Amino acid sequence: MTKVVADITISLDGFVTGPDAAPGNGLGTGGEPLHRWVFSDDPDDKRILAAATERSGAVVMGRNLFDVIDAPDGWSDELGYGATEVGKPPFVVVTSAAPSSVRLTGLDWTFVTTGLPDAVAAARSLAEAASASRGADLDAVLMGGGALIGSALAAGLVDTLVLHLSPIILGAGTPLFTGSAPRQLVQREVVATTTATHVTYDVG
């Protein structure tokens, strides 16, 4: 069964990037250590990254994140979705207007201009089609940024939340939760490694 999974790395004080995140500075000032776990040799980190990439039947991102990864110093053949895994599921971008050009033409892009719920619905449809084709349950994964995942949680669009807690306090940056309504989650799995604590929640 296809689920909508929000999956993101976060600092201990709740930021998904450092300050001044932008194309050319995707993780913000001082934010690079957030993703140390994705390049780790720890067997659990490697397993979690590979499993997350493999289960992605379609991926949703916001326009700011798209601009970061499609910039000249963004994703490449060596580093892309899933870091060195370089997965190639269909990608759905929530945006007010489609870009005039795309650098990463080898990837499957859909630009949705009618809002986040429509983008999530499109990704779920793509993931269900991929599941049927592959004969395995694949998910629609929300990879970010923080505002997109926060909005999706607030709108009740998320089934599962996966947080990779990086042992860093950034002090400022892009927050994941801003003015969210109270919500009780069900903790399903916790895996502690040398570089992060990976926590999976069912969203009620």
Short mmCIF file of N, CA and C in Angstrom, two decimals, residues 1-3 57-58 121-140:
data_model
loop_
_atom_site.label_atom_id
_atom_site.label_comp_id
_atom_site.label_asym_id
_atom_site.label_seq_id
_atom_site.Cartn_x
_atom_site.Cartn_y
_atom_site.Cartn_z
N MET A 1 0.84 -1.20 0.00
CA MET A 1 0.00 0.00 0.00
C MET A 1 0.87 1.25 0.00
N THR A 2 0.60 2.17 -0.90
CA THR A 2 1.37 3.41 -1.00
C THR A 2 1.03 4.35 0.15
N LYS A 3 2.06 4.85 0.81
CA LYS A 3 1.89 5.85 1.88
C LYS A 3 2.55 7.16 1.46
N GLY A 57 8.60 5.74 -4.66
CA GLY A 57 7.92 5.60 -5.94
C GLY A 57 7.73 6.92 -6.64
N ALA A 58 7.73 8.01 -5.89
CA ALA A 58 7.68 9.37 -6.41
C ALA A 58 8.09 10.29 -5.28
N ALA A 121 -1.21 14.41 -4.32
CA ALA A 121 -2.08 13.47 -5.03
C ALA A 121 -1.41 12.96 -6.30
N ALA A 122 -0.73 13.84 -7.02
CA ALA A 122 -0.02 13.43 -8.24
C ALA A 122 1.10 12.46 -7.91
N ALA A 123 1.84 12.73 -6.83
CA ALA A 123 2.93 11.84 -6.43
C ALA A 123 2.40 10.49 -5.98
N ARG A 124 1.29 10.50 -5.26
CA ARG A 124 0.71 9.22 -4.83
C ARG A 124 0.31 8.38 -6.04
N SER A 125 -0.28 9.03 -7.04
CA SER A 125 -0.67 8.32 -8.27
C SER A 125 0.53 7.72 -8.98
N LEU A 126 1.60 8.51 -9.08
CA LEU A 126 2.83 8.03 -9.72
C LEU A 126 3.43 6.87 -8.93
N ALA A 127 3.41 6.97 -7.60
CA ALA A 127 3.97 5.90 -6.76
C ALA A 127 3.13 4.63 -6.86
N GLU A 128 1.82 4.78 -6.94
CA GLU A 128 0.96 3.61 -7.09
C GLU A 128 1.21 2.92 -8.44
N ALA A 129 1.40 3.71 -9.48
CA ALA A 129 1.71 3.13 -10.79
C ALA A 129 3.06 2.41 -10.76
N ALA A 130 4.04 3.01 -10.10
CA ALA A 130 5.36 2.38 -9.98
C ALA A 130 5.27 1.10 -9.14
N SER A 131 4.43 1.11 -8.11
CA SER A 131 4.24 -0.08 -7.28
C SER A 131 3.69 -1.23 -8.11
N ALA A 132 2.67 -0.91 -8.93
CA ALA A 132 2.06 -1.94 -9.77
C ALA A 132 3.06 -2.49 -10.77
N SER A 133 3.87 -1.61 -11.34
CA SER A 133 4.85 -2.02 -12.34
C SER A 133 5.95 -2.89 -11.74
N ARG A 134 6.39 -2.53 -10.52
CA ARG A 134 7.50 -3.23 -9.90
C ARG A 134 7.05 -4.43 -9.07
N GLY A 135 5.76 -4.46 -8.72
CA GLY A 135 5.26 -5.53 -7.87
C GLY A 135 5.72 -5.41 -6.44
N ALA A 136 5.86 -4.15 -5.96
CA ALA A 136 6.30 -3.88 -4.59
C ALA A 136 5.64 -2.61 -4.12
N ASP A 137 5.44 -2.49 -2.81
CA ASP A 137 4.83 -1.28 -2.26
C ASP A 137 5.86 -0.15 -2.24
N LEU A 138 5.56 0.91 -2.98
CA LEU A 138 6.41 2.10 -3.01
C LEU A 138 5.63 3.28 -2.48
N ASP A 139 6.34 4.29 -1.98
CA ASP A 139 5.70 5.41 -1.32
C ASP A 139 5.87 6.72 -2.09
N ALA A 140 5.02 7.67 -1.78
CA ALA A 140 5.19 9.05 -2.21
C ALA A 140 5.95 9.76 -1.09
#
